[in-house]
Amino acid sequence: MAASFLHPLLAAGVDMPLEWVVGLGLALFSVGLLGVACRRNILIMLLSVEIMLNAANVVLVAFSRVHSELSGQVFVFFSMTVAAAEVAIGLAIVIAVYRLRQSTDVDDAADLGEVDYGPVPPLKLEGEDQHHHDDHGDADHSNDAGSDGAAPDSAEPIGAAGEA
Amino acid sequence: MTTVLFIVFGGMALVSALLAVTRQNPIASAIWLVGMFFGLAGVYVVLEAYFVAAVQVLVYAGAIMVLFLFVIMLLDLRTKQLDEEGPPKMPIWGVLAAVLFIVASGWALMDAVGTPGFFPDAEERAALELDGSAKAIGADLFGRWLLAFEVTSILLLGGILGAVILTKRRLT
């Protein structure tokens, strides 16, 4: 069946072989796999994961048609929700890693062991005024006022930040 | 007719995805990925999954890509630094893994196509009826899948909390 608002040429319904759609999903998944396996930029790796999730969505919609069953399309919404949560967490990790290593290359973050990288450098925004949002309290204020990152109270490694 | 449209939109999605994973600049990657999302939305329309197509554009091309671009711009990666790195290196084992996947899964797909009754043939497809409208999907989502829908909200809550905790500078 076809919706009435569509062009008459589309009104004949889906007359294409559905296995092609599954093939498209497999090809897209392969492209995403290529991105995750080959690229070292953490942002592009996350984008590749998105491609793989979309490939799964394509296959879900294709089989929803094959079996004339709407659940496949409902599952696409759950998949999109998972993708949204994954992107939010993934990008938060990207920001945390970038703050620590000043890099988006995963090889620079290969070392998650007990290494002391010194104080956490703040995320530098372009054109950000040094004093312009100081609503964190006095500890941050003293850091901003010229005593740079080497001050003893700010030279804690990440692990100790929780107790501070 | 739908065959031609599928080839156009599916090809657009596939080419955009390939370009997205081979760009050096993450912003170029993200923009190409928008092309892939629109191509897939076209594929969904061809498959008469109209509501899924609309949500694909709204959620993926709208919300998720904006979040991506926002973070890429926030990180302020210098294009000069990217130029020094040159074109992305594609390790041969990674390409091999992708090729191996497409060969193996294509083989399985061929096997399924060869199995009678696995995919509907032309006259069976003409008889298939599926309403992909918002009304039908809403009835299914808030009927049969209501529990899963509610559990999804817990997942999203976890996502919000995780994002806030991970990006906080210090936990006090």
Short mmCIF file of N, CA and C in Angstrom, two decimals, chain B residues 4-168:
data_model
loop_
_atom_site.label_atom_id
_atom_site.label_comp_id
_atom_site.label_asym_id
_atom_site.label_seq_id
_atom_site.Cartn_x
_atom_site.Cartn_y
_atom_site.Cartn_z
N VAL B 4 14.94 2.57 -8.94
CA VAL B 4 15.79 3.71 -9.33
C VAL B 4 16.03 4.61 -8.12
N LEU B 5 14.94 4.92 -7.41
CA LEU B 5 15.07 5.80 -6.24
C LEU B 5 15.97 5.18 -5.18
N PHE B 6 15.82 3.85 -5.00
CA PHE B 6 16.67 3.20 -4.00
C PHE B 6 18.13 3.31 -4.40
N ILE B 7 18.43 3.10 -5.69
CA ILE B 7 19.83 3.16 -6.12
C ILE B 7 20.37 4.57 -5.92
N VAL B 8 19.56 5.58 -6.22
CA VAL B 8 20.01 6.97 -6.04
C VAL B 8 20.29 7.26 -4.57
N PHE B 9 19.30 6.99 -3.71
CA PHE B 9 19.46 7.35 -2.29
C PHE B 9 20.46 6.44 -1.59
N GLY B 10 20.41 5.15 -1.90
CA GLY B 10 21.35 4.22 -1.28
C GLY B 10 22.78 4.52 -1.70
N GLY B 11 22.95 4.84 -3.00
CA GLY B 11 24.28 5.19 -3.48
C GLY B 11 24.79 6.45 -2.80
N MET B 12 23.88 7.42 -2.66
CA MET B 12 24.25 8.67 -1.97
C MET B 12 24.70 8.37 -0.54
N ALA B 13 23.96 7.51 0.15
CA ALA B 13 24.32 7.19 1.53
C ALA B 13 25.68 6.50 1.59
N LEU B 14 25.89 5.54 0.68
CA LEU B 14 27.12 4.75 0.72
C LEU B 14 28.34 5.62 0.39
N VAL B 15 28.21 6.45 -0.67
CA VAL B 15 29.33 7.31 -1.06
C VAL B 15 29.63 8.32 0.03
N SER B 16 28.58 8.90 0.62
CA SER B 16 28.80 9.88 1.70
C SER B 16 29.48 9.22 2.89
N ALA B 17 29.08 7.99 3.22
CA ALA B 17 29.69 7.30 4.36
C ALA B 17 31.17 7.04 4.08
N LEU B 18 31.48 6.60 2.85
CA LEU B 18 32.88 6.33 2.49
C LEU B 18 33.71 7.61 2.58
N LEU B 19 33.15 8.72 2.05
CA LEU B 19 33.87 9.99 2.11
C LEU B 19 34.04 10.43 3.56
N ALA B 20 33.00 10.18 4.39
CA ALA B 20 33.07 10.62 5.78
C ALA B 20 34.20 9.93 6.52
N VAL B 21 34.42 8.64 6.29
CA VAL B 21 35.47 7.95 7.06
C VAL B 21 36.85 8.19 6.48
N THR B 22 36.95 8.80 5.28
CA THR B 22 38.28 9.01 4.72
C THR B 22 38.72 10.47 4.76
N ARG B 23 37.90 11.36 5.35
CA ARG B 23 38.32 12.77 5.43
C ARG B 23 39.30 12.96 6.57
N GLN B 24 40.26 13.87 6.37
CA GLN B 24 41.20 14.18 7.44
C GLN B 24 40.56 15.07 8.49
N ASN B 25 39.77 16.06 8.01
CA ASN B 25 39.17 17.04 8.92
C ASN B 25 37.86 16.51 9.49
N PRO B 26 37.73 16.43 10.81
CA PRO B 26 36.48 15.89 11.40
C PRO B 26 35.24 16.68 11.00
N ILE B 27 35.39 17.99 10.74
CA ILE B 27 34.21 18.77 10.35
C ILE B 27 33.72 18.31 8.98
N ALA B 28 34.65 18.09 8.04
CA ALA B 28 34.26 17.57 6.72
C ALA B 28 33.58 16.21 6.87
N SER B 29 34.13 15.37 7.76
CA SER B 29 33.53 14.06 8.04
C SER B 29 32.09 14.21 8.50
N ALA B 30 31.89 15.13 9.44
CA ALA B 30 30.55 15.30 10.01
C ALA B 30 29.57 15.78 8.94
N ILE B 31 30.03 16.69 8.06
CA ILE B 31 29.13 17.21 7.02
C ILE B 31 28.78 16.10 6.03
N TRP B 32 29.77 15.27 5.67
CA TRP B 32 29.46 14.14 4.78
C TRP B 32 28.49 13.18 5.44
N LEU B 33 28.61 13.04 6.75
CA LEU B 33 27.70 12.13 7.45
C LEU B 33 26.25 12.64 7.39
N VAL B 34 26.09 13.97 7.37
CA VAL B 34 24.75 14.51 7.19
C VAL B 34 24.17 14.04 5.85
N GLY B 35 25.04 14.04 4.81
CA GLY B 35 24.61 13.52 3.51
C GLY B 35 24.17 12.07 3.61
N MET B 36 24.91 11.28 4.41
CA MET B 36 24.51 9.88 4.58
C MET B 36 23.16 9.78 5.27
N PHE B 37 22.91 10.62 6.29
CA PHE B 37 21.64 10.55 6.99
C PHE B 37 20.48 10.90 6.06
N PHE B 38 20.70 11.91 5.19
CA PHE B 38 19.62 12.26 4.27
C PHE B 38 19.40 11.16 3.24
N GLY B 39 20.50 10.54 2.77
CA GLY B 39 20.35 9.42 1.84
C GLY B 39 19.55 8.29 2.46
N LEU B 40 19.86 7.98 3.73
CA LEU B 40 19.13 6.91 4.40
C LEU B 40 17.67 7.28 4.62
N ALA B 41 17.41 8.57 4.88
CA ALA B 41 16.02 9.00 5.02
C ALA B 41 15.27 8.74 3.71
N GLY B 42 15.95 9.00 2.56
CA GLY B 42 15.34 8.70 1.27
C GLY B 42 15.06 7.22 1.12
N VAL B 43 16.01 6.38 1.56
CA VAL B 43 15.80 4.94 1.49
C VAL B 43 14.58 4.54 2.31
N TYR B 44 14.42 5.15 3.49
CA TYR B 44 13.27 4.82 4.34
C TYR B 44 11.96 5.23 3.67
N VAL B 45 11.97 6.38 2.97
CA VAL B 45 10.76 6.78 2.26
C VAL B 45 10.44 5.78 1.16
N VAL B 46 11.46 5.33 0.44
CA VAL B 46 11.25 4.33 -0.61
C VAL B 46 10.64 3.07 -0.01
N LEU B 47 11.06 2.72 1.21
CA LEU B 47 10.54 1.53 1.86
C LEU B 47 9.22 1.80 2.59
N GLU B 48 8.65 2.98 2.39
CA GLU B 48 7.37 3.37 2.97
C GLU B 48 7.40 3.44 4.49
N ALA B 49 8.58 3.69 5.05
CA ALA B 49 8.68 3.91 6.50
C ALA B 49 8.76 5.42 6.72
N TYR B 50 7.64 6.08 6.53
CA TYR B 50 7.65 7.55 6.46
C TYR B 50 8.04 8.19 7.78
N PHE B 51 7.50 7.66 8.88
CA PHE B 51 7.79 8.28 10.17
C PHE B 51 9.26 8.09 10.54
N VAL B 52 9.78 6.89 10.25
CA VAL B 52 11.20 6.65 10.53
C VAL B 52 12.06 7.62 9.73
N ALA B 53 11.68 7.88 8.48
CA ALA B 53 12.44 8.82 7.65
C ALA B 53 12.43 10.21 8.26
N ALA B 54 11.27 10.65 8.72
CA ALA B 54 11.18 11.99 9.32
C ALA B 54 12.03 12.06 10.58
N VAL B 55 11.96 11.02 11.41
CA VAL B 55 12.73 11.05 12.66
C VAL B 55 14.22 10.94 12.36
N GLN B 56 14.57 10.21 11.31
CA GLN B 56 15.99 10.12 10.91
C GLN B 56 16.55 11.52 10.65
N VAL B 57 15.81 12.32 9.89
CA VAL B 57 16.28 13.67 9.59
C VAL B 57 16.30 14.53 10.85
N LEU B 58 15.22 14.45 11.65
CA LEU B 58 15.13 15.32 12.83
C LEU B 58 16.19 14.97 13.86
N VAL B 59 16.29 13.68 14.20
CA VAL B 59 17.14 13.28 15.32
C VAL B 59 18.60 13.16 14.89
N TYR B 60 18.84 12.43 13.81
CA TYR B 60 20.24 12.23 13.41
C TYR B 60 20.82 13.48 12.79
N ALA B 61 20.25 13.91 11.65
CA ALA B 61 20.81 15.07 10.95
C ALA B 61 20.64 16.34 11.77
N GLY B 62 19.59 16.40 12.57
CA GLY B 62 19.38 17.59 13.38
C GLY B 62 20.14 17.54 14.68
N ALA B 63 19.72 16.70 15.61
CA ALA B 63 20.24 16.76 16.97
C ALA B 63 21.64 16.19 17.09
N ILE B 64 21.84 14.96 16.60
CA ILE B 64 23.11 14.27 16.88
C ILE B 64 24.27 14.95 16.15
N MET B 65 24.02 15.36 14.88
CA MET B 65 25.11 16.02 14.15
C MET B 65 25.43 17.38 14.74
N VAL B 66 24.42 18.10 15.22
CA VAL B 66 24.68 19.40 15.84
C VAL B 66 25.54 19.21 17.09
N LEU B 67 25.25 18.15 17.86
CA LEU B 67 26.05 17.85 19.04
C LEU B 67 27.50 17.57 18.64
N PHE B 68 27.66 16.78 17.57
CA PHE B 68 29.00 16.46 17.08
C PHE B 68 29.75 17.72 16.66
N LEU B 69 29.10 18.53 15.81
CA LEU B 69 29.76 19.74 15.32
C LEU B 69 30.08 20.69 16.46
N PHE B 70 29.18 20.75 17.43
CA PHE B 70 29.39 21.60 18.59
C PHE B 70 30.68 21.20 19.31
N VAL B 71 30.85 19.90 19.54
CA VAL B 71 32.05 19.44 20.25
C VAL B 71 33.29 19.62 19.41
N ILE B 72 33.19 19.37 18.09
CA ILE B 72 34.37 19.54 17.23
C ILE B 72 34.82 21.00 17.26
N MET B 73 33.85 21.91 17.18
CA MET B 73 34.21 23.33 17.19
C MET B 73 34.74 23.74 18.57
N LEU B 74 34.18 23.15 19.63
CA LEU B 74 34.62 23.46 20.98
C LEU B 74 36.08 23.05 21.18
N LEU B 75 36.46 21.91 20.60
CA LEU B 75 37.83 21.43 20.75
C LEU B 75 38.80 22.30 19.96
N ASP B 76 38.31 23.06 18.97
CA ASP B 76 39.12 24.04 18.28
C ASP B 76 40.38 23.42 17.67
N LEU B 77 40.19 22.39 16.86
CA LEU B 77 41.32 21.75 16.20
C LEU B 77 41.81 22.65 15.07
N ARG B 78 43.09 22.90 15.07
CA ARG B 78 43.66 23.77 14.05
C ARG B 78 43.75 23.03 12.71
N THR B 79 43.30 23.68 11.65
CA THR B 79 43.41 23.03 10.34
C THR B 79 44.86 22.93 9.91
N LYS B 80 45.70 23.87 10.41
CA LYS B 80 47.13 23.81 10.08
C LYS B 80 47.72 22.49 10.60
N GLN B 81 47.36 22.17 11.84
CA GLN B 81 47.84 20.93 12.45
C GLN B 81 47.36 19.72 11.65
N LEU B 82 46.11 19.81 11.15
CA LEU B 82 45.57 18.69 10.37
C LEU B 82 46.31 18.56 9.05
N ASP B 83 46.67 19.71 8.43
CA ASP B 83 47.37 19.65 7.15
C ASP B 83 48.74 19.00 7.31
N GLU B 84 49.39 19.26 8.46
CA GLU B 84 50.71 18.67 8.67
C GLU B 84 50.63 17.15 8.74
N GLU B 85 49.51 16.66 9.25
CA GLU B 85 49.38 15.20 9.38
C GLU B 85 49.22 14.52 8.04
N GLY B 86 48.80 15.27 7.02
CA GLY B 86 48.63 14.69 5.69
C GLY B 86 47.37 13.85 5.62
N PRO B 87 47.19 13.15 4.49
CA PRO B 87 45.98 12.32 4.34
C PRO B 87 45.97 11.19 5.36
N PRO B 88 44.79 10.75 5.79
CA PRO B 88 44.73 9.71 6.83
C PRO B 88 45.36 8.41 6.35
N LYS B 89 46.09 7.80 7.26
CA LYS B 89 46.70 6.51 6.94
C LYS B 89 45.68 5.41 7.16
N MET B 90 45.53 4.56 6.17
CA MET B 90 44.61 3.43 6.29
C MET B 90 45.44 2.15 6.43
N PRO B 91 45.57 1.62 7.65
CA PRO B 91 46.35 0.39 7.80
C PRO B 91 45.71 -0.75 7.02
N ILE B 92 46.57 -1.57 6.43
CA ILE B 92 46.08 -2.60 5.52
C ILE B 92 45.21 -3.62 6.24
N TRP B 93 45.52 -3.90 7.53
CA TRP B 93 44.72 -4.90 8.26
C TRP B 93 43.32 -4.38 8.51
N GLY B 94 43.18 -3.05 8.68
CA GLY B 94 41.84 -2.49 8.87
C GLY B 94 41.00 -2.61 7.62
N VAL B 95 41.61 -2.29 6.47
CA VAL B 95 40.91 -2.44 5.20
C VAL B 95 40.55 -3.89 4.97
N LEU B 96 41.49 -4.79 5.33
CA LEU B 96 41.24 -6.23 5.17
C LEU B 96 40.06 -6.67 6.02
N ALA B 97 39.98 -6.13 7.26
CA ALA B 97 38.86 -6.51 8.13
C ALA B 97 37.54 -6.10 7.52
N ALA B 98 37.49 -4.87 6.96
CA ALA B 98 36.25 -4.39 6.34
C ALA B 98 35.89 -5.23 5.12
N VAL B 99 36.90 -5.53 4.29
CA VAL B 99 36.65 -6.33 3.08
C VAL B 99 36.19 -7.73 3.47
N LEU B 100 36.85 -8.29 4.49
CA LEU B 100 36.47 -9.63 4.95
C LEU B 100 35.03 -9.64 5.44
N PHE B 101 34.65 -8.56 6.15
CA PHE B 101 33.26 -8.50 6.64
C PHE B 101 32.28 -8.46 5.49
N ILE B 102 32.55 -7.61 4.49
CA ILE B 102 31.58 -7.47 3.40
C ILE B 102 31.52 -8.76 2.59
N VAL B 103 32.65 -9.46 2.45
CA VAL B 103 32.65 -10.73 1.71
C VAL B 103 31.85 -11.79 2.47
N ALA B 104 32.13 -11.90 3.77
CA ALA B 104 31.47 -12.94 4.56
C ALA B 104 29.98 -12.69 4.66
N SER B 105 29.60 -11.42 4.94
CA SER B 105 28.17 -11.13 5.09
C SER B 105 27.47 -11.19 3.74
N GLY B 106 28.17 -10.78 2.66
CA GLY B 106 27.58 -10.89 1.33
C GLY B 106 27.33 -12.34 0.96
N TRP B 107 28.25 -13.20 1.37
CA TRP B 107 28.08 -14.64 1.13
C TRP B 107 26.82 -15.15 1.85
N ALA B 108 26.69 -14.74 3.13
CA ALA B 108 25.51 -15.15 3.89
C ALA B 108 24.23 -14.61 3.25
N LEU B 109 24.30 -13.37 2.73
CA LEU B 109 23.13 -12.77 2.09
C LEU B 109 22.77 -13.54 0.82
N MET B 110 23.78 -13.90 0.03
CA MET B 110 23.54 -14.68 -1.18
C MET B 110 22.87 -16.02 -0.83
N ASP B 111 23.36 -16.59 0.26
CA ASP B 111 22.79 -17.85 0.74
C ASP B 111 21.31 -17.67 1.07
N ALA B 112 20.99 -16.55 1.76
CA ALA B 112 19.60 -16.28 2.14
C ALA B 112 18.74 -16.03 0.91
N VAL B 113 19.32 -15.31 -0.08
CA VAL B 113 18.56 -15.04 -1.31
C VAL B 113 18.27 -16.35 -2.03
N GLY B 114 19.23 -17.28 -1.97
CA GLY B 114 19.04 -18.57 -2.64
C GLY B 114 18.02 -19.45 -1.94
N THR B 115 17.74 -19.16 -0.65
CA THR B 115 16.77 -19.97 0.08
C THR B 115 15.36 -19.56 -0.30
N PRO B 116 14.54 -20.47 -0.80
CA PRO B 116 13.18 -20.08 -1.19
C PRO B 116 12.37 -19.64 0.03
N GLY B 117 11.63 -18.55 -0.12
CA GLY B 117 10.76 -18.09 0.94
C GLY B 117 11.42 -17.17 1.95
N PHE B 118 12.75 -16.97 1.84
CA PHE B 118 13.40 -16.08 2.82
C PHE B 118 13.07 -14.63 2.51
N PHE B 119 13.30 -14.23 1.25
CA PHE B 119 12.89 -12.90 0.81
C PHE B 119 11.67 -13.06 -0.09
N PRO B 120 10.68 -12.17 0.03
CA PRO B 120 9.49 -12.29 -0.83
C PRO B 120 9.83 -11.98 -2.28
N ASP B 121 9.23 -12.73 -3.20
CA ASP B 121 9.46 -12.42 -4.62
C ASP B 121 8.48 -11.33 -5.06
N ALA B 122 8.49 -11.03 -6.35
CA ALA B 122 7.82 -9.81 -6.83
C ALA B 122 6.33 -9.77 -6.48
N GLU B 123 5.61 -10.88 -6.71
CA GLU B 123 4.16 -10.79 -6.47
C GLU B 123 3.84 -10.82 -4.98
N GLU B 124 4.71 -11.48 -4.18
CA GLU B 124 4.53 -11.43 -2.72
C GLU B 124 4.74 -10.02 -2.19
N ARG B 125 5.75 -9.33 -2.76
CA ARG B 125 6.02 -7.95 -2.33
C ARG B 125 4.84 -7.05 -2.62
N ALA B 126 4.20 -7.26 -3.78
CA ALA B 126 3.06 -6.42 -4.14
C ALA B 126 1.92 -6.60 -3.14
N ALA B 127 1.84 -7.80 -2.55
CA ALA B 127 0.74 -8.08 -1.62
C ALA B 127 1.03 -7.59 -0.21
N LEU B 128 2.31 -7.26 0.07
CA LEU B 128 2.67 -6.84 1.43
C LEU B 128 2.02 -5.51 1.77
N GLU B 129 1.46 -5.42 2.95
CA GLU B 129 0.89 -4.16 3.39
C GLU B 129 1.49 -3.79 4.72
N LEU B 130 2.02 -2.58 4.80
CA LEU B 130 2.61 -2.12 6.05
C LEU B 130 2.42 -0.62 6.13
N ASP B 131 1.80 -0.19 7.23
CA ASP B 131 1.52 1.22 7.42
C ASP B 131 2.63 1.83 8.26
N GLY B 132 3.49 2.62 7.64
CA GLY B 132 4.61 3.22 8.39
C GLY B 132 4.30 4.61 8.90
N SER B 133 3.03 4.92 9.10
CA SER B 133 2.67 6.27 9.53
C SER B 133 2.93 6.45 11.03
N ALA B 134 2.92 7.69 11.48
CA ALA B 134 3.15 7.98 12.89
C ALA B 134 2.08 7.34 13.76
N LYS B 135 0.86 7.28 13.24
CA LYS B 135 -0.24 6.71 14.02
C LYS B 135 0.00 5.23 14.31
N ALA B 136 0.35 4.48 13.26
CA ALA B 136 0.55 3.04 13.44
C ALA B 136 1.75 2.78 14.35
N ILE B 137 2.84 3.53 14.14
CA ILE B 137 4.04 3.31 14.95
C ILE B 137 3.78 3.71 16.39
N GLY B 138 3.05 4.81 16.59
CA GLY B 138 2.72 5.21 17.96
C GLY B 138 1.90 4.17 18.67
N ALA B 139 0.93 3.59 17.96
CA ALA B 139 0.09 2.56 18.60
C ALA B 139 0.94 1.36 19.00
N ASP B 140 1.91 0.99 18.15
CA ASP B 140 2.77 -0.16 18.47
C ASP B 140 3.73 0.19 19.60
N LEU B 141 4.31 1.40 19.52
CA LEU B 141 5.33 1.81 20.51
C LEU B 141 4.72 1.93 21.90
N PHE B 142 3.53 2.53 21.98
CA PHE B 142 2.91 2.72 23.30
C PHE B 142 1.95 1.60 23.66
N GLY B 143 1.93 0.55 22.83
CA GLY B 143 1.12 -0.62 23.17
C GLY B 143 2.01 -1.78 23.55
N ARG B 144 2.47 -2.49 22.51
CA ARG B 144 3.28 -3.67 22.75
C ARG B 144 4.61 -3.35 23.41
N TRP B 145 5.21 -2.22 23.04
CA TRP B 145 6.59 -1.94 23.47
C TRP B 145 6.64 -0.87 24.55
N LEU B 146 5.58 -0.75 25.33
CA LEU B 146 5.53 0.31 26.34
C LEU B 146 6.62 0.13 27.39
N LEU B 147 6.83 -1.10 27.84
CA LEU B 147 7.85 -1.34 28.88
C LEU B 147 9.24 -0.97 28.36
N ALA B 148 9.53 -1.41 27.13
CA ALA B 148 10.83 -1.07 26.53
C ALA B 148 10.98 0.43 26.40
N PHE B 149 9.88 1.11 26.06
CA PHE B 149 9.91 2.57 25.94
C PHE B 149 10.25 3.22 27.28
N GLU B 150 9.65 2.70 28.35
CA GLU B 150 9.93 3.27 29.66
C GLU B 150 11.37 3.00 30.09
N VAL B 151 11.87 1.79 29.78
CA VAL B 151 13.25 1.47 30.14
C VAL B 151 14.21 2.40 29.40
N THR B 152 13.84 2.77 28.16
CA THR B 152 14.66 3.69 27.39
C THR B 152 14.88 5.01 28.12
N SER B 153 13.84 5.44 28.86
CA SER B 153 13.99 6.71 29.58
C SER B 153 15.07 6.60 30.65
N ILE B 154 15.20 5.39 31.25
CA ILE B 154 16.26 5.20 32.25
C ILE B 154 17.63 5.28 31.57
N LEU B 155 17.70 4.70 30.36
CA LEU B 155 18.96 4.77 29.60
C LEU B 155 19.33 6.23 29.34
N LEU B 156 18.35 7.02 28.94
CA LEU B 156 18.63 8.43 28.64
C LEU B 156 19.03 9.18 29.91
N LEU B 157 18.39 8.84 31.03
CA LEU B 157 18.77 9.47 32.30
C LEU B 157 20.22 9.14 32.63
N GLY B 158 20.59 7.85 32.44
CA GLY B 158 21.98 7.45 32.65
C GLY B 158 22.92 8.22 31.74
N GLY B 159 22.49 8.42 30.49
CA GLY B 159 23.32 9.17 29.55
C GLY B 159 23.53 10.60 30.00
N ILE B 160 22.47 11.23 30.48
CA ILE B 160 22.59 12.62 30.95
C ILE B 160 23.56 12.70 32.14
N LEU B 161 23.33 11.79 33.13
CA LEU B 161 24.18 11.81 34.31
C LEU B 161 25.64 11.55 33.95
N GLY B 162 25.85 10.56 33.07
CA GLY B 162 27.21 10.23 32.66
C GLY B 162 27.89 11.39 31.99
N ALA B 163 27.19 12.06 31.09
CA ALA B 163 27.79 13.19 30.37
C ALA B 163 28.15 14.31 31.33
N VAL B 164 27.28 14.59 32.29
CA VAL B 164 27.55 15.67 33.24
C VAL B 164 28.75 15.32 34.12
N ILE B 165 28.77 14.06 34.63
CA ILE B 165 29.85 13.67 35.55
C ILE B 165 31.19 13.64 34.83
N LEU B 166 31.18 13.12 33.57
CA LEU B 166 32.45 13.00 32.85
C LEU B 166 33.05 14.35 32.50
N THR B 167 32.21 15.35 32.22
CA THR B 167 32.76 16.62 31.78
C THR B 167 32.95 17.62 32.92
N LYS B 168 32.53 17.26 34.12
CA LYS B 168 32.75 18.16 35.25
C LYS B 168 34.24 18.24 35.56
#
